[in-house]
Tab-separated table of C-alpha atoms in Angstrom:
chain	number	residue	atom	x	y	z
A	1368	MET	CA	-22.942	27.761	-7.708
A	1369	LYS	CA	-25.454	26.544	-10.308
A	1370	GLN	CA	-22.800	26.648	-13.046
A	1371	ILE	CA	-20.301	24.771	-10.880
A	1372	ALA	CA	-22.844	22.078	-10.002
A	1373	LEU	CA	-23.842	21.702	-13.665
A	1374	PHE	CA	-20.242	21.391	-14.791
A	1375	ILE	CA	-19.406	18.777	-12.131
A	1376	MET	CA	-22.410	16.739	-13.278
A	1377	LEU	CA	-21.258	16.949	-16.893
A	1378	VAL	CA	-17.768	15.768	-16.024
A	1379	ALA	CA	-19.116	12.940	-13.879
A	1380	PHE	CA	-21.440	11.937	-16.719
A	1381	ALA	CA	-18.434	11.590	-18.995
A	1382	GLN	CA	-17.207	8.788	-16.668
A	1383	VAL	CA	-13.509	9.336	-17.131
A	1384	SER	CA	-11.760	6.003	-17.687
A	1385	PHE	CA	-8.097	5.243	-17.058
A	1386	GLY	CA	-7.751	2.226	-19.361
A	1387	GLN	CA	-4.221	0.901	-19.515
A	1388	ASP	CA	-2.915	3.936	-17.630
A	1389	GLU	CA	-5.085	3.265	-14.536
A	1390	ALA	CA	-2.201	2.644	-12.149
A	1391	LYS	CA	-0.228	5.621	-13.495
A	1392	MET	CA	-3.185	8.023	-13.255
A	1393	LEU	CA	-4.199	6.743	-9.807
A	1394	GLU	CA	-0.671	7.377	-8.556
A	1395	ALA	CA	-0.737	10.881	-10.066
A	1396	LEU	CA	-4.065	11.713	-8.415
A	1397	GLN	CA	-2.717	10.819	-4.980
A	1398	VAL	CA	-0.593	13.958	-5.239
A	1399	LYS	CA	-2.711	17.108	-5.192
A	1400	PRO	CA	-2.639	18.455	-8.773
A	1401	SER	CA	-1.530	22.010	-9.428
A	1402	ILE	CA	-4.159	24.206	-11.074
A	1403	GLU	CA	-2.337	26.971	-12.891
A	1404	VAL	CA	-3.056	28.902	-16.085
A	1405	LYS	CA	-0.196	30.808	-17.724
A	1406	GLN	CA	0.134	33.148	-20.665
A	1407	THR	CA	2.392	31.482	-23.233
A	1408	SER	CA	3.438	31.968	-26.838
A	1409	THR	CA	2.413	28.931	-28.859
A	1410	LYS	CA	2.460	28.152	-32.566
A	1411	PHE	CA	-1.011	28.443	-34.070
A	1412	GLN	CA	-2.061	29.135	-37.640
A	1413	LYS	CA	1.621	28.932	-38.638
A	1414	GLU	CA	2.612	31.744	-36.245
A	1415	ASN	CA	3.424	32.101	-32.562
A	1416	ARG	CA	0.320	33.433	-30.852
A	1417	PRO	CA	-0.443	34.456	-27.281
A	1418	ALA	CA	-2.194	31.557	-25.562
A	1419	PHE	CA	-3.588	30.670	-22.168
A	1420	THR	CA	-2.040	27.339	-21.200
A	1421	ALA	CA	-2.960	24.801	-18.528
A	1422	TYR	CA	-1.581	21.321	-17.830
A	1423	ILE	CA	-4.019	18.624	-16.717
A	1424	ASN	CA	-3.161	15.145	-15.414
A	1425	ALA	CA	-5.691	13.400	-17.621
A	1426	ASN	CA	-6.342	11.783	-20.981
A	1427	PRO	CA	-6.398	14.485	-23.731
A	1428	ASP	CA	-9.569	13.047	-25.297
A	1429	GLU	CA	-11.442	13.244	-21.989
A	1430	VAL	CA	-10.209	16.802	-21.423
A	1431	GLY	CA	-11.366	17.697	-24.948
A	1432	LYS	CA	-14.874	16.339	-24.381
A	1433	ALA	CA	-15.222	18.203	-21.100
A	1434	TRP	CA	-13.796	21.463	-22.506
A	1435	GLU	CA	-16.109	21.304	-25.535
A	1436	GLN	CA	-19.135	20.854	-23.277
A	1437	TYR	CA	-17.931	23.571	-20.909
A	1438	VAL	CA	-17.551	26.214	-23.655
A	1439	HIS	CA	-20.841	25.194	-25.238
A	1440	ASP	CA	-22.637	25.765	-21.928
A	1441	LYS	CA	-20.872	29.082	-21.416
A	1442	CYS	CA	-21.827	30.680	-24.758
A	1443	GLN	CA	-24.528	28.352	-26.100
A	1444	CYS	CA	-22.467	28.058	-29.253
A	1445	ASP	CA	-21.201	25.335	-31.558
A	1446	PHE	CA	-17.700	24.309	-30.541
A	1447	LYS	CA	-16.361	22.227	-33.406
A	1448	LYS	CA	-13.221	20.135	-33.676
A	1449	LYS	CA	-11.299	19.960	-36.925
A	1450	LYS	CA	-7.739	18.713	-37.385
A	1451	GLY	CA	-7.123	18.863	-33.651
A	1452	VAL	CA	-8.413	22.427	-33.198
A	1453	TYR	CA	-11.574	23.235	-31.254
A	1454	SER	CA	-13.173	26.374	-32.753
A	1455	ALA	CA	-16.007	28.641	-31.657
A	1456	VAL	CA	-16.191	31.579	-34.089
A	1457	ALA	CA	-17.875	34.936	-33.502
A	1458	ILE	CA	-19.236	34.190	-30.059
A	1459	LYS	CA	-20.208	36.167	-27.009
A	1460	LEU	CA	-18.621	35.546	-23.610
A	1461	PRO	CA	-19.979	38.369	-21.436
A	1462	GLU	CA	-18.023	37.243	-18.392
A	1463	ILE	CA	-14.814	37.878	-20.380
A	1464	THR	CA	-15.634	40.840	-22.669
A	1465	VAL	CA	-18.585	42.595	-24.285
A	1466	GLU	CA	-16.872	42.267	-27.670
A	1467	THR	CA	-17.482	39.451	-30.123
A	1468	ILE	CA	-14.574	37.021	-30.050
A	1469	SER	CA	-13.450	33.741	-31.583
A	1470	LEU	CA	-12.156	30.988	-29.360
A	1471	PHE	CA	-9.638	28.402	-30.570
A	1472	SER	CA	-8.240	25.578	-28.464
A	1473	THR	CA	-5.781	22.738	-28.889
A	1474	ILE	CA	-5.348	19.829	-26.506
A	1475	GLU	CA	-2.145	17.858	-26.927
A	1476	GLU	CA	-0.751	14.867	-25.079
A	1477	ASP	CA	1.985	15.915	-22.690
A	1478	GLU	CA	4.251	14.160	-20.201
A	1479	LYS	CA	1.932	15.493	-17.492
A	1480	GLY	CA	-1.161	14.178	-19.279
A	1481	ALA	CA	-2.716	16.904	-21.425
A	1482	ARG	CA	-1.780	20.443	-22.384
A	1483	LEU	CA	-4.677	22.806	-23.033
A	1484	ASP	CA	-3.874	25.923	-25.110
A	1485	VAL	CA	-6.622	28.513	-25.552
A	1486	PHE	CA	-6.307	31.298	-28.146
A	1487	VAL	CA	-8.717	34.253	-28.017
A	1488	ASP	CA	-9.036	36.152	-31.290
A	1489	LEU	CA	-10.313	39.675	-30.669
A	1490	GLY	CA	-10.532	40.381	-34.390
A	1491	VAL	CA	-7.599	42.780	-34.611
A	1492	ALA	CA	-5.247	40.734	-32.420
A	1493	PHE	CA	-5.095	37.800	-30.019
A	1494	MET	CA	-5.828	38.482	-26.363
A	1495	ASN	CA	-2.730	38.805	-24.187
A	1496	THR	CA	-1.928	39.950	-20.661
A	1497	LYS	CA	0.076	42.950	-21.811
A	1498	ASN	CA	-2.577	44.615	-23.987
A	1499	ASN	CA	-5.684	43.118	-22.383
A	1500	PRO	CA	-4.826	42.630	-18.689
A	1501	GLU	CA	-8.389	42.701	-17.344
A	1502	GLU	CA	-9.857	40.370	-19.980
A	1503	SER	CA	-6.838	38.057	-19.724
A	1504	ALA	CA	-7.307	37.731	-15.963
A	1505	LYS	CA	-10.955	36.796	-16.515
A	1506	MET	CA	-10.013	34.241	-19.170
A	1507	GLU	CA	-7.407	32.677	-16.865
A	1508	ALA	CA	-10.043	32.502	-14.124
A	1509	MET	CA	-12.507	30.807	-16.494
A	1510	ILE	CA	-9.958	28.187	-17.552
A	1511	SER	CA	-8.974	27.602	-13.918
A	1512	HIS	CA	-12.653	27.108	-13.099
A	1513	PHE	CA	-12.862	24.501	-15.861
A	1514	VAL	CA	-9.747	22.631	-14.697
A	1515	ARG	CA	-10.910	22.662	-11.074
A	1516	GLY	CA	-14.344	21.333	-12.007
A	1517	PHE	CA	-12.790	18.672	-14.227
A	1518	TYR	CA	-10.611	17.432	-11.364
A	1519	VAL	CA	-13.517	17.456	-8.895
A	1520	GLY	CA	-15.615	15.310	-11.228
A	1521	TRP	CA	-12.693	12.995	-11.868
A	1522	TYR	CA	-11.878	12.608	-8.177
A	1523	ASP	CA	-15.516	11.771	-7.443
A	1524	GLU	CA	-15.434	8.951	-10.005
A	1525	VAL	CA	-12.081	7.607	-8.822
A	1526	LEU	CA	-13.043	7.801	-5.142
A	1527	LYS	CA	-16.211	5.823	-5.854
A	1528	ASP	CA	-14.184	3.020	-7.479
A	1529	GLN	CA	-11.464	3.070	-4.820
A	1530	ARG	CA	-14.001	2.943	-1.995
A	1531	LYS	CA	-15.523	-0.146	-3.619
A	1532	LEU	CA	-12.061	-1.699	-3.821
A	1533	ALA	CA	-11.380	-0.835	-0.177
A	1534	GLU	CA	-14.676	-2.433	0.813
A	1535	LYS	CA	-13.840	-5.581	-1.165
A	1536	THR	CA	-10.362	-5.779	0.386
A	1537	THR	CA	-11.842	-5.391	3.872
A	1538	LYS	CA	-14.288	-8.218	3.246
A	1539	GLU	CA	-11.452	-10.489	2.106
A	1540	TYR	CA	-9.510	-9.612	5.247
A	1541	GLU	CA	-12.525	-10.364	7.463
A	1542	LYS	CA	-12.986	-13.676	5.638
A	1543	VAL	CA	-9.390	-14.649	6.426
A	1544	LEU	CA	-9.872	-13.707	10.087
A	1545	LYS	CA	-12.965	-15.896	10.333
A	1546	GLU	CA	-11.050	-18.811	8.857
A	1547	GLY	CA	-8.363	-18.257	11.481
A	1548	GLU	CA	-10.972	-18.357	14.241
A	1549	LYS	CA	-12.329	-21.605	12.830
A	1550	LEU	CA	-8.874	-23.207	12.815
A	1551	THR	CA	-8.242	-22.065	16.386
A	1552	LYS	CA	-11.488	-23.711	17.501
A	1553	GLU	CA	-10.402	-26.940	15.805
A	1554	ILE	CA	-7.116	-26.873	17.725
A	1555	SER	CA	-8.991	-26.271	20.974
A	1556	LYS	CA	-11.320	-29.160	20.188
A	1557	ASN	CA	-8.410	-31.515	19.553
A	1558	SER	CA	-6.618	-30.301	22.687
A	1559	GLU	CA	-9.697	-31.195	24.711
A	1560	THR	CA	-9.692	-34.631	23.086
A	1561	ILE	CA	-6.074	-35.123	24.150
A	1562	GLN	CA	-6.837	-34.073	27.713
A	1563	LYS	CA	-9.767	-36.474	27.944
A	1564	SER	CA	-7.747	-39.326	26.425
A	1565	GLU	CA	-4.846	-38.733	28.823
A	1566	ALA	CA	-7.286	-38.821	31.726
A	1567	ASP	CA	-8.694	-42.098	30.470
A	1568	ILE	CA	-5.154	-43.502	30.123
A	1569	THR	CA	-4.411	-42.613	33.755
A	1570	LYS	CA	-7.532	-44.419	34.803
A	1571	ALA	CA	-6.807	-47.392	32.528
A	1572	GLU	CA	-3.275	-47.777	33.864
A	1573	LYS	CA	-4.744	-48.484	37.262
A	1574	GLU	CA	-6.796	-51.295	35.833
A	1575	ILE	CA	-5.593	-54.820	35.388
A	1576	VAL	CA	-3.774	-56.149	32.381
A	1577	ASP	CA	-7.080	-56.875	30.628
A	1578	LEU	CA	-7.409	-53.120	29.923
A	1579	GLN	CA	-4.065	-52.963	28.053
A	1580	ALA	CA	-5.843	-53.174	24.714
A	1581	LYS	CA	-8.018	-50.231	25.674
A	1582	MET	CA	-4.939	-48.154	26.590
A	1583	ASP	CA	-3.296	-48.925	23.246
A	1584	GLU	CA	-6.428	-47.758	21.497
A	1585	LEU	CA	-6.451	-44.521	23.459
A	1586	ARG	CA	-2.765	-43.920	22.672
A	1587	GLY	CA	-3.619	-44.245	19.037
A	1588	THR	CA	-6.314	-41.590	19.452
A	1589	ILE	CA	-3.768	-39.243	21.047
A	1590	GLU	CA	-1.261	-39.700	18.252
A	1591	GLN	CA	-3.911	-39.026	15.667
A	1592	SER	CA	-5.005	-35.852	17.470
A	1593	LYS	CA	-1.415	-34.657	17.792
A	1594	SER	CA	-0.924	-35.192	14.077
A	1595	GLN	CA	-4.036	-33.153	13.394
A	1596	ILE	CA	-2.778	-30.385	15.691
A	1597	ILE	CA	0.517	-30.191	13.813
A	1598	SER	CA	-1.393	-29.886	10.553
A	1599	LEU	CA	-3.785	-27.301	11.994
A	1600	GLU	CA	-0.965	-25.286	13.564
A	1601	LYS	CA	0.675	-25.089	10.140
A	1602	GLN	CA	-2.624	-23.840	8.724
A	1603	VAL	CA	-2.873	-21.278	11.525
A	1604	GLU	CA	0.653	-20.050	10.755
A	1605	ASP	CA	-0.216	-19.697	7.076
A	1606	ASN	CA	-3.480	-17.993	7.977
A	1607	THR	CA	-1.687	-15.537	10.299
A	1608	LYS	CA	0.692	-14.565	7.484
A	1609	LEU	CA	-2.204	-14.172	5.065
A	1610	ALA	CA	-4.139	-12.076	7.587
A	1611	ALA	CA	-1.122	-9.780	8.022
A	1612	SER	CA	-0.835	-9.415	4.248
A	1613	GLU	CA	-4.532	-8.644	3.845
A	1614	LYS	CA	-4.391	-6.179	6.742
A	1615	ALA	CA	-1.530	-4.356	5.034
A	1616	LYS	CA	-3.635	-4.133	1.880
A	1617	VAL	CA	-6.548	-2.730	3.842
A	1618	GLU	CA	-4.336	-0.133	5.537
A	1619	ALA	CA	-2.685	0.829	2.233
A	1620	GLN	CA	-6.055	1.104	0.508
A	1621	SER	CA	-7.426	3.177	3.396
A	1622	GLN	CA	-4.457	5.546	3.015
A	1623	VAL	CA	-5.164	5.825	-0.704
A	1624	VAL	CA	-8.792	6.683	-0.007
A	1625	GLU	CA	-7.844	9.237	2.667
A	1626	ARG	CA	-5.304	10.930	0.384
A	1627	LEU	CA	-7.768	11.004	-2.492
A	1628	LYS	CA	-10.525	12.365	-0.261
A	1629	ALA	CA	-8.194	15.003	1.220
A	1630	ASN	CA	-7.134	16.131	-2.258
A	1631	ALA	CA	-10.707	16.128	-3.521
A	1632	ASP	CA	-11.877	18.146	-0.504
A	1633	ALA	CA	-8.978	20.578	-0.911
A	1634	ILE	CA	-9.779	21.129	-4.586
A	1635	ARG	CA	-13.510	21.311	-3.946
A	1636	THR	CA	-12.996	24.054	-1.350
A	1637	GLY	CA	-10.285	25.754	-3.380
A	1638	LYS	CA	-7.581	25.364	-0.710
């Protein structure tokens, strides 16, 4: 548990950034990523070598930084990168084997994001599932642990940003609703003005001709109020449409957050 917590903190510290691919990566993360490590045969040192391969929906550079830190913490060794190859020579990884090994890794951009290939040099040959089934299973488990921790850290960062966006969208929606309430009150106020003016007209009509000027004035007030109502009703209509649009954004963003949280929880618990 201590190793898992440490690794998650390291990944979170890296603060994975999407950059120009933000929308693409966010869409990818809304589908629960598959965590799978396979034995493959990949060209390395001018020959096809047995490799442990995993695909990660992430930027290769970010995966490289996290993998370098992960291996360093595992063996307390220097994990150097040269010409695209991460190398840790003559190291000890007790959880894999008691023998001294050399670890080589390449991380290439792939249509899925990044492809991680890990080559384990046992000295006389490269580790493979056929000749080294027990050690290979442990190595696959170690790489799976890395990928899972990487995703957990990444989901935590993305969820934090998306929750902020959801909160901002909700505030905008509430702002629109308040504006709608304000416009409705204005309509009510003008409706009351019309009712009062109509009552005064009824009273004025019972008066003698001398009150005709007063009635004309009141009619003018009514027409002005009606004009204002028409204008306000148009604003209410526009506000209603805007409120519906903002509500849809809130609901969509809430769905994004729920899917992200569900995926993060599923990965965190290993389900």
